[in-house]
JSON list of C-alpha atoms in Angstrom, two decimals:
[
{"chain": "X", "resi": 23, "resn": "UNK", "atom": "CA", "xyz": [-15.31, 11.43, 10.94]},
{"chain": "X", "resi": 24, "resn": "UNK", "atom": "CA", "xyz": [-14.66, 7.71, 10.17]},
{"chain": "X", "resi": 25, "resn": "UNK", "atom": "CA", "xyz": [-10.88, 8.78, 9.21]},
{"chain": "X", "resi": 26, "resn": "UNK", "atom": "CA", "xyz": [-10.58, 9.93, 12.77]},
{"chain": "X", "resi": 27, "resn": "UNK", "atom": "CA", "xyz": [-12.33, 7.09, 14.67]},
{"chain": "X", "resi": 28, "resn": "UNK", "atom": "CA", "xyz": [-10.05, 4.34, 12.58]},
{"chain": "X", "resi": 29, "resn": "UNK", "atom": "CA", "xyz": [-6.91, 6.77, 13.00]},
{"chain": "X", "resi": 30, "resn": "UNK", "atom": "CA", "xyz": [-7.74, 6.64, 16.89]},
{"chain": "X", "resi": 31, "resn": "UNK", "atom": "CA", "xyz": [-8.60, 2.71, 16.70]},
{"chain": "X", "resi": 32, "resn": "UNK", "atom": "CA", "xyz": [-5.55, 2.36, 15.02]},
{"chain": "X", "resi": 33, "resn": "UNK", "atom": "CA", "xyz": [-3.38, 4.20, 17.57]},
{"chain": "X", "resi": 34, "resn": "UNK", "atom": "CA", "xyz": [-5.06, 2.58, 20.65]},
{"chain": "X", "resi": 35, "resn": "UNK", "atom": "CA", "xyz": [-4.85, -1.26, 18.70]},
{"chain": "X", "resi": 36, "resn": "UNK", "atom": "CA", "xyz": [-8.46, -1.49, 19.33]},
{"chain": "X", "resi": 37, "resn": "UNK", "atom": "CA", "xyz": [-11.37, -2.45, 16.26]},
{"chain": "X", "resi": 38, "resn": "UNK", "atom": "CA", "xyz": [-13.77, 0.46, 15.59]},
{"chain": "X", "resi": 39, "resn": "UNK", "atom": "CA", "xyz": [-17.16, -0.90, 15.16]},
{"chain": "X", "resi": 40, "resn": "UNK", "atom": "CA", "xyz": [-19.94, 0.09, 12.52]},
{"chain": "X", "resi": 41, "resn": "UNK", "atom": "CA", "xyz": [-22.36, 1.15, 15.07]},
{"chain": "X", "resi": 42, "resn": "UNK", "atom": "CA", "xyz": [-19.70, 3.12, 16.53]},
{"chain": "X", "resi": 43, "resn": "UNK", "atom": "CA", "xyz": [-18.82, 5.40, 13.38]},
{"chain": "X", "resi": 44, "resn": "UNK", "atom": "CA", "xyz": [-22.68, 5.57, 12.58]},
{"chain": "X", "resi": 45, "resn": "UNK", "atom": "CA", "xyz": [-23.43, 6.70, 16.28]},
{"chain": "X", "resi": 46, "resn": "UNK", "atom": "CA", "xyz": [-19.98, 9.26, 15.94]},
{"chain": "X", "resi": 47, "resn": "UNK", "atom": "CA", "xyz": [-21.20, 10.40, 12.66]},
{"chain": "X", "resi": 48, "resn": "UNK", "atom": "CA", "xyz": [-24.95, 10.99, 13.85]},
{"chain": "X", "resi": 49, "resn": "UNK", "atom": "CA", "xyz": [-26.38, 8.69, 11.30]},
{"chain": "X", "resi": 50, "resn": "UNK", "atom": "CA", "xyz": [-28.27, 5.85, 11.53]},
{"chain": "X", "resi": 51, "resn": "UNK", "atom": "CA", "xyz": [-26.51, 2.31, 10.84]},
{"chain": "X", "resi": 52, "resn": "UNK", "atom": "CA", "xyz": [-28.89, 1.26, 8.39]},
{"chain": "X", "resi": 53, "resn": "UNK", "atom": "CA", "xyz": [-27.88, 4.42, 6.39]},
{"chain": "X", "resi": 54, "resn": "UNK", "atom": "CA", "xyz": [-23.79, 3.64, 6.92]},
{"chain": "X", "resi": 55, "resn": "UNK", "atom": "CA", "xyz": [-24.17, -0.04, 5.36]},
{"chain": "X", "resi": 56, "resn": "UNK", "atom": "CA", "xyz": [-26.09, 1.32, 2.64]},
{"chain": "X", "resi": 57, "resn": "UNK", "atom": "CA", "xyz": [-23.13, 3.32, 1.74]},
{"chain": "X", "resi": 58, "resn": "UNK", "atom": "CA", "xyz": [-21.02, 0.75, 2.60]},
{"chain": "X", "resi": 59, "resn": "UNK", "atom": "CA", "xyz": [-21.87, -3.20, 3.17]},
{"chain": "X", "resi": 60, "resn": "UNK", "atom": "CA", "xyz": [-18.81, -4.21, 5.44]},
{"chain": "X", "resi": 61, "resn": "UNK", "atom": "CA", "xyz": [-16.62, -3.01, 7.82]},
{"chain": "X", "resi": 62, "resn": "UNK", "atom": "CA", "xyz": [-13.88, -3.51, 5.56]},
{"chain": "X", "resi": 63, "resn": "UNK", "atom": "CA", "xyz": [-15.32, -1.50, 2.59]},
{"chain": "X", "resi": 64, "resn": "UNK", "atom": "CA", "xyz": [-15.64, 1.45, 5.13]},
{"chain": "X", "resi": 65, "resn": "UNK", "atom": "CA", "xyz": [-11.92, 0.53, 6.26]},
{"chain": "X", "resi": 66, "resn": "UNK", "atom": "CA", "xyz": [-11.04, 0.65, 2.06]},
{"chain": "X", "resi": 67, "resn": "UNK", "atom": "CA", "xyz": [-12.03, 3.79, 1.89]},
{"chain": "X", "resi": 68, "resn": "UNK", "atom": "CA", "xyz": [-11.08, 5.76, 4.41]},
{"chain": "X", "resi": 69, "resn": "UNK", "atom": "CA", "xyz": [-7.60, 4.21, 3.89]},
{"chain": "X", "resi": 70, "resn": "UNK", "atom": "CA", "xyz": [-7.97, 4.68, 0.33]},
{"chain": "X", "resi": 71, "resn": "UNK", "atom": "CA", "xyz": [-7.58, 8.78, 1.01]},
{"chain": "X", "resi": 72, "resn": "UNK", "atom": "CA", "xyz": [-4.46, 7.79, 3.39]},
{"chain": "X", "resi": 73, "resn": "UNK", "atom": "CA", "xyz": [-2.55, 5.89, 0.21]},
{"chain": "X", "resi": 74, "resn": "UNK", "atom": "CA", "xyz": [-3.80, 8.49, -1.81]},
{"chain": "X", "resi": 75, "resn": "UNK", "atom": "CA", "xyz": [-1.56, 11.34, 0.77]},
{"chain": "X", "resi": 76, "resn": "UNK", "atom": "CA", "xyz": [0.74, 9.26, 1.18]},
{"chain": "X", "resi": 77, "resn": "UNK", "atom": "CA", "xyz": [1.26, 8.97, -3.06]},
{"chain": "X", "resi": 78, "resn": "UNK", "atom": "CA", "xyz": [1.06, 12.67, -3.39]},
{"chain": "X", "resi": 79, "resn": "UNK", "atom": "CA", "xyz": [3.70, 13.37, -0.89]},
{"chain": "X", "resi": 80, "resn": "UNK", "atom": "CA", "xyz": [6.23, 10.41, -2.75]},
{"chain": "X", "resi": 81, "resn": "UNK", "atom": "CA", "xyz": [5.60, 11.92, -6.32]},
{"chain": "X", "resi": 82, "resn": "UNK", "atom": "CA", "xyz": [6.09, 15.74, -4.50]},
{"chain": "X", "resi": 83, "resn": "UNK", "atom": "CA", "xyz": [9.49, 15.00, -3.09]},
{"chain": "X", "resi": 84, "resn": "UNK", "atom": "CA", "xyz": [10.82, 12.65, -6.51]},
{"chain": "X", "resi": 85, "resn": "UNK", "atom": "CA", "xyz": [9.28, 14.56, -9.19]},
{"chain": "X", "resi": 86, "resn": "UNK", "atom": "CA", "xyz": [12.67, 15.32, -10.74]},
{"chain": "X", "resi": 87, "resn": "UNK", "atom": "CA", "xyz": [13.92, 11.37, -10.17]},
{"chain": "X", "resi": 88, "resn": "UNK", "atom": "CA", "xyz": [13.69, 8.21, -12.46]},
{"chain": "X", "resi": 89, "resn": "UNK", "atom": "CA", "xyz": [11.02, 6.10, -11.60]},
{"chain": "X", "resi": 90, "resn": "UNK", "atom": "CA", "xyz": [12.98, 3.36, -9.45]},
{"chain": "X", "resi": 91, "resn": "UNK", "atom": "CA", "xyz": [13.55, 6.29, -7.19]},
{"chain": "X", "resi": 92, "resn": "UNK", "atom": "CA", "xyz": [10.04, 7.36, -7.17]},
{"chain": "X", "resi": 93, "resn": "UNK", "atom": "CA", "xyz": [8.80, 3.99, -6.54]},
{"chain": "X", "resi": 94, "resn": "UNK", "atom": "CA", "xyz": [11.43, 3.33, -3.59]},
{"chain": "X", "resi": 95, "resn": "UNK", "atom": "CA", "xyz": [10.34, 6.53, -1.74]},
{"chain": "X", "resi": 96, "resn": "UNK", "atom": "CA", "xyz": [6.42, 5.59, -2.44]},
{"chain": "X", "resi": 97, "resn": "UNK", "atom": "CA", "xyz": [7.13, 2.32, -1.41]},
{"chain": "X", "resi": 98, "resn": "UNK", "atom": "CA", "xyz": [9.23, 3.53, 2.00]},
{"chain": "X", "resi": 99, "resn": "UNK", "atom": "CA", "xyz": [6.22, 5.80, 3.01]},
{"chain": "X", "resi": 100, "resn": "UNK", "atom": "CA", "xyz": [3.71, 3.28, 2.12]},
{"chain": "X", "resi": 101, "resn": "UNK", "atom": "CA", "xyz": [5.07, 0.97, 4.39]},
{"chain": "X", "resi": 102, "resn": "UNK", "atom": "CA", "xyz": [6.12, 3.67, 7.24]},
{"chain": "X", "resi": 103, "resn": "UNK", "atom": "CA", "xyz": [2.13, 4.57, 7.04]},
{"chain": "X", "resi": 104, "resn": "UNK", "atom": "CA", "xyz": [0.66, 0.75, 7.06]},
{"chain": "X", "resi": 105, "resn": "UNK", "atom": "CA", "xyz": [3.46, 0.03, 10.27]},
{"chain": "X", "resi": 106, "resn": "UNK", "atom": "CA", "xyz": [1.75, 2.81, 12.21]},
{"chain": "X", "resi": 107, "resn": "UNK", "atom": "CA", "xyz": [-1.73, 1.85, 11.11]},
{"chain": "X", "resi": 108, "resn": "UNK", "atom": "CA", "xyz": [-1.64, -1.84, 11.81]},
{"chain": "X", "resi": 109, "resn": "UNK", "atom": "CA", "xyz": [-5.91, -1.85, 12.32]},
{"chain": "X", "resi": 110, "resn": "UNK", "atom": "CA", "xyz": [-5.32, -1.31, 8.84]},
{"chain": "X", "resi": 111, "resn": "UNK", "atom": "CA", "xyz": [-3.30, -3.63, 7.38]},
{"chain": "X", "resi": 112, "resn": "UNK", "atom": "CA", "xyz": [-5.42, -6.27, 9.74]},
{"chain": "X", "resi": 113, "resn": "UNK", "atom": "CA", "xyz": [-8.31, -5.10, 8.30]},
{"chain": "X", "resi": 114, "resn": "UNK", "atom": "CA", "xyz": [-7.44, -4.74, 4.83]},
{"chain": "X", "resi": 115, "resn": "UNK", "atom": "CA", "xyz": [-5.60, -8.26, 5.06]},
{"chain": "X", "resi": 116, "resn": "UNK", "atom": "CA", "xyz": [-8.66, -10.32, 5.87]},
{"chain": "X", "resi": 117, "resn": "UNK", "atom": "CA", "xyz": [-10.25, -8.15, 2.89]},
{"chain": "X", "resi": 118, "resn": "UNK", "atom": "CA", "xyz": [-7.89, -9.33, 0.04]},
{"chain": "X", "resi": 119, "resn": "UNK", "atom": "CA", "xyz": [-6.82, -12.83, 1.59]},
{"chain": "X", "resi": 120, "resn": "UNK", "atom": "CA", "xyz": [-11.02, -13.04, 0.95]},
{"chain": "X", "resi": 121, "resn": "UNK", "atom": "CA", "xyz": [-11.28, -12.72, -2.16]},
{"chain": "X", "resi": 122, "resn": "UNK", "atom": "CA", "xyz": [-9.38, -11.88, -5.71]},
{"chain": "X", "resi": 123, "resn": "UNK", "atom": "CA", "xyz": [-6.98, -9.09, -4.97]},
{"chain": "X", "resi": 124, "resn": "UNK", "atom": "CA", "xyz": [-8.13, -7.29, -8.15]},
{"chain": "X", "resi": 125, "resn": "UNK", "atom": "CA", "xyz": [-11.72, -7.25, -6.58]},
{"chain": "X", "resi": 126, "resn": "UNK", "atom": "CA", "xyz": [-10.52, -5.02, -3.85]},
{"chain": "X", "resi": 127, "resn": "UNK", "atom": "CA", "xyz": [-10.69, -1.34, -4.38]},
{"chain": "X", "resi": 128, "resn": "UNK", "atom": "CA", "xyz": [-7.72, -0.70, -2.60]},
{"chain": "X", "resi": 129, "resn": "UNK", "atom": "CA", "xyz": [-5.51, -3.11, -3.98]},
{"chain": "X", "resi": 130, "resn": "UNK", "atom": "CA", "xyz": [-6.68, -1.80, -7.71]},
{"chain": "X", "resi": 131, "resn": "UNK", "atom": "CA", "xyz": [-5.86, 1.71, -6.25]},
{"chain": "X", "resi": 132, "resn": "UNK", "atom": "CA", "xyz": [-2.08, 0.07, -5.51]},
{"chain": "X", "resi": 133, "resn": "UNK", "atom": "CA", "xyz": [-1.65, -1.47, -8.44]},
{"chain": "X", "resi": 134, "resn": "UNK", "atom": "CA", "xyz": [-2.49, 1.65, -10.63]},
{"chain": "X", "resi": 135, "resn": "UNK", "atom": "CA", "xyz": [-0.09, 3.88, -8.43]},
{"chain": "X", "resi": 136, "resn": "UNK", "atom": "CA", "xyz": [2.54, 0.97, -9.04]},
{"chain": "X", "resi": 137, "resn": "UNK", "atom": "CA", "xyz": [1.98, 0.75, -13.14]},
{"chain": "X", "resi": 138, "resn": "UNK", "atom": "CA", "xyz": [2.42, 4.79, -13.48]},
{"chain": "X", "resi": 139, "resn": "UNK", "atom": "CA", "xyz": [6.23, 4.16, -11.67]},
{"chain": "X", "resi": 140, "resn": "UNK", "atom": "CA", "xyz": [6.15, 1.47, -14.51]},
{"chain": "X", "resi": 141, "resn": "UNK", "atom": "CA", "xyz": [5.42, 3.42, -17.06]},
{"chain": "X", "resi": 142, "resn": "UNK", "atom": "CA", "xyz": [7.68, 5.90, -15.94]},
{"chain": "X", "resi": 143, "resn": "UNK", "atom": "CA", "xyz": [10.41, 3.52, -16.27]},
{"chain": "X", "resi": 144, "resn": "UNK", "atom": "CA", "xyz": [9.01, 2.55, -19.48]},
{"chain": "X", "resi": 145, "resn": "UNK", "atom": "CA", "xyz": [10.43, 6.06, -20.70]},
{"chain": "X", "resi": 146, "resn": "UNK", "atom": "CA", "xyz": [13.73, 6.22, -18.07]},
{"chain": "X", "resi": 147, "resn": "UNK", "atom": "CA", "xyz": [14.52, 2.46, -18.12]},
{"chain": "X", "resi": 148, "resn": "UNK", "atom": "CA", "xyz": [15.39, 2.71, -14.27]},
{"chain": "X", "resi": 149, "resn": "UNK", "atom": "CA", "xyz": [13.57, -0.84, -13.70]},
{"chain": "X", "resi": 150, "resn": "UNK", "atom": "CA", "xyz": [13.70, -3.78, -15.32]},
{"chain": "X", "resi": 151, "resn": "UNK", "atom": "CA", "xyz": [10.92, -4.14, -18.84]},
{"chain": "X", "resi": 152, "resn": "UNK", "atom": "CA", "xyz": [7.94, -6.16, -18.05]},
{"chain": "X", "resi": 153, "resn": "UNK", "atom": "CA", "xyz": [7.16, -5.83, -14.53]},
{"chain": "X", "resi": 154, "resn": "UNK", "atom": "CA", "xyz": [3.52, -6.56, -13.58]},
{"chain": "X", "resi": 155, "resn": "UNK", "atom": "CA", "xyz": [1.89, -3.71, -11.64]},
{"chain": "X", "resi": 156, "resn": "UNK", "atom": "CA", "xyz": [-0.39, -6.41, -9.45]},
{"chain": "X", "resi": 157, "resn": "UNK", "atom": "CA", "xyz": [2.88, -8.54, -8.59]},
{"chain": "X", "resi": 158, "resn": "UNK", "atom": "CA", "xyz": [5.45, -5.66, -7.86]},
{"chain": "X", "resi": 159, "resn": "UNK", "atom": "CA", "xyz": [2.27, -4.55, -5.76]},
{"chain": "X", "resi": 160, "resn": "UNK", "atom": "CA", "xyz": [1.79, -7.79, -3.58]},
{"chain": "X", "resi": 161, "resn": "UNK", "atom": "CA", "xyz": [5.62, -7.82, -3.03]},
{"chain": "X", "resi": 162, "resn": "UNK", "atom": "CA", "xyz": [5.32, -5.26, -1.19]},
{"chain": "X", "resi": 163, "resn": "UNK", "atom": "CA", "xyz": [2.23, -6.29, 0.68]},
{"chain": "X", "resi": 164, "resn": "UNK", "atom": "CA", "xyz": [4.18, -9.32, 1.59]},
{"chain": "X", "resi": 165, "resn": "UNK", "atom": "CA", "xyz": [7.12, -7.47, 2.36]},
{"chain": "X", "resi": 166, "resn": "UNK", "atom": "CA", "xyz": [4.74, -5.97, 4.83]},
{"chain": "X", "resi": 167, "resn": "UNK", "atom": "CA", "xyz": [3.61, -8.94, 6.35]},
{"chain": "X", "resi": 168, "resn": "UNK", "atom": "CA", "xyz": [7.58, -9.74, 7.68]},
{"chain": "X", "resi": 169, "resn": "UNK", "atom": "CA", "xyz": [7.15, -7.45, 10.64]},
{"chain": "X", "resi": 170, "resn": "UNK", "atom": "CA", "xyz": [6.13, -8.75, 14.13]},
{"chain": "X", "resi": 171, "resn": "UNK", "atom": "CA", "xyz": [3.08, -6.49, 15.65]},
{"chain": "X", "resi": 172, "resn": "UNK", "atom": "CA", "xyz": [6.00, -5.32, 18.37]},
{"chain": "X", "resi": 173, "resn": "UNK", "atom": "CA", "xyz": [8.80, -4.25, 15.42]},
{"chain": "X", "resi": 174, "resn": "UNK", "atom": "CA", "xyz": [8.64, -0.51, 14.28]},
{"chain": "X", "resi": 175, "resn": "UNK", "atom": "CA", "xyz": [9.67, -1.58, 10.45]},
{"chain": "X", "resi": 176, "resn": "UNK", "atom": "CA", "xyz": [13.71, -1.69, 10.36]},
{"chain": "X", "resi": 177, "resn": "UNK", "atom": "CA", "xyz": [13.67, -4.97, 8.15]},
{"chain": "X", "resi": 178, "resn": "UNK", "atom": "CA", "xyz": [10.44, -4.52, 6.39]},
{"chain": "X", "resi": 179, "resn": "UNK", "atom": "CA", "xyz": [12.33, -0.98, 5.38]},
{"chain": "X", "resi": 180, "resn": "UNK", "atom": "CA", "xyz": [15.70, -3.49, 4.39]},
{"chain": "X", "resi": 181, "resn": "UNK", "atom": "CA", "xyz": [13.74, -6.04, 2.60]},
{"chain": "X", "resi": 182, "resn": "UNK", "atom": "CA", "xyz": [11.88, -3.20, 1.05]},
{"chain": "X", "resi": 183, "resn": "UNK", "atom": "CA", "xyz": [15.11, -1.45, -0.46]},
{"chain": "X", "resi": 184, "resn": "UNK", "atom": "CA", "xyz": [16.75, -4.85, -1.36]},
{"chain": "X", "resi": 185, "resn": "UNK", "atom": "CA", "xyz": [13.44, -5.49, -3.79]},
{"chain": "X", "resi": 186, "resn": "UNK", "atom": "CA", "xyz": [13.65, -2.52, -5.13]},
{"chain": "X", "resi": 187, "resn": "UNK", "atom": "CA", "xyz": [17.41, -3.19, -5.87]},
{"chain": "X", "resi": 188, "resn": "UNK", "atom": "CA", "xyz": [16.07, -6.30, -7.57]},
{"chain": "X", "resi": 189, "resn": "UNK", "atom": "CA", "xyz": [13.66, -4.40, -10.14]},
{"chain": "X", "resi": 190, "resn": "UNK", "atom": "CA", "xyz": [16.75, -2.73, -11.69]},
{"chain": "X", "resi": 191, "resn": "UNK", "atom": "CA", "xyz": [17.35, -3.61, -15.26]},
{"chain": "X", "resi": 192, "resn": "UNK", "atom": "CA", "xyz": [20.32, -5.64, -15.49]},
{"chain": "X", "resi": 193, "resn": "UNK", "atom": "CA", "xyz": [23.64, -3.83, -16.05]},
{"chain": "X", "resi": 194, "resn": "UNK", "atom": "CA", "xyz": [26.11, -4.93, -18.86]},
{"chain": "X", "resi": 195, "resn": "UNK", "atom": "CA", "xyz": [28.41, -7.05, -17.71]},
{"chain": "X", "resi": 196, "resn": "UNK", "atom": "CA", "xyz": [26.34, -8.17, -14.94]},
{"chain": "X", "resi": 197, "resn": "UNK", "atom": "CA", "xyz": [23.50, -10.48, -16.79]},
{"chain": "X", "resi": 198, "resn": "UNK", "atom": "CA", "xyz": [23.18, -14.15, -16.74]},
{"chain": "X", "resi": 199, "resn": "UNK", "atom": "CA", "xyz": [24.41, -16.04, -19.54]},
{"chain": "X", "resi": 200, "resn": "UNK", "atom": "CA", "xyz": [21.42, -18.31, -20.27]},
{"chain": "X", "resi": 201, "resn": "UNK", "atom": "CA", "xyz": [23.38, -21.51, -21.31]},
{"chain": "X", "resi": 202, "resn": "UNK", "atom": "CA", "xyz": [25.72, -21.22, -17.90]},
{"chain": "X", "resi": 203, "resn": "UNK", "atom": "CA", "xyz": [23.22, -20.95, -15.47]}
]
């Protein structure tokens, strides 16, 4: 029920209040914050099950591919889902810009999805060693934050695919000599 009502918020650019999804659910308020304590823990999880679709379907269509591949397409959808849901990202903003990122449910949820492409590459060496799961993460969290509330995505998608780029391992031929630069 709450997946609906923020799905419909969402799409309409309007807030969904508590005592809206408690009346919608037929529960009592009291009973919704004692299941959850803020809006945006209710917002966490019902967006949680969205990232976790949206993961599934990635990992689905790039089983076969090296991990650089997988994260790129996890990474596209991610942001094609949070451009559509912008209640969300609102929501969900205010929530980590409150308080540690790691503290947020969501963002731990991210960050795990992020470290098992890294991993992957660990084995396929299709991104660069040593990548942090939390920062490769808020990259693209920021990445997210480029697009004006009237812009569909086109240059979060480009800035997006030219980070990605970036988390290759370097190429022979191609790396830095450390005394030249």
């Amino acid at each position: 029920m709450a997946r609906e009502l923020f799905a419909a918020a969402d799409d309409a650019n309007t807030p969904i209040s508590m005592n809206e999804v408690a009346r919608r659910a037929g529960v009592g308020v009291a009973t919704l914050y004692r299941h959850f304590g803020t809006r945006e823990e209710l917002a966490e999880a019902v967006y949680l099950s969205k990232v976790e679709e949206v993961t599934e379907r990635a990992a689905q269509r790039t089983r076969h591919g090296d991990a650089r591949t997988a994260l790129a397409a996890w990474s596209e959808d991610f942001a094609s889902f949070m451009l559509a849901k912008r209640g969300m990202m609102d929501t969900l903003r205010s929530s980590w810009m409150s308080e540690d990122i790691t503290a947020s449910p969501i963002a731990q949820r991210i960050a795990d999805i992020v470290a098992g492409f890294l991993r992957r590459a660990d084995v396929d060496r299709s991104l660069r060693p040593g990548l942090d799961a939390f920062d490769v993460s808020l990259a693209v969290l920021a990445l997210l934050t480029t697009a004006s509330t009237d812009d569909s995505g086109p240059r979060v998608h480009r800035l997006i695919a030219l980070f990605i780029d970036g988390l290759a391992p370097p190429t022979q031929g191609t790396e830095r000599d450390e005394a030249g630069s």
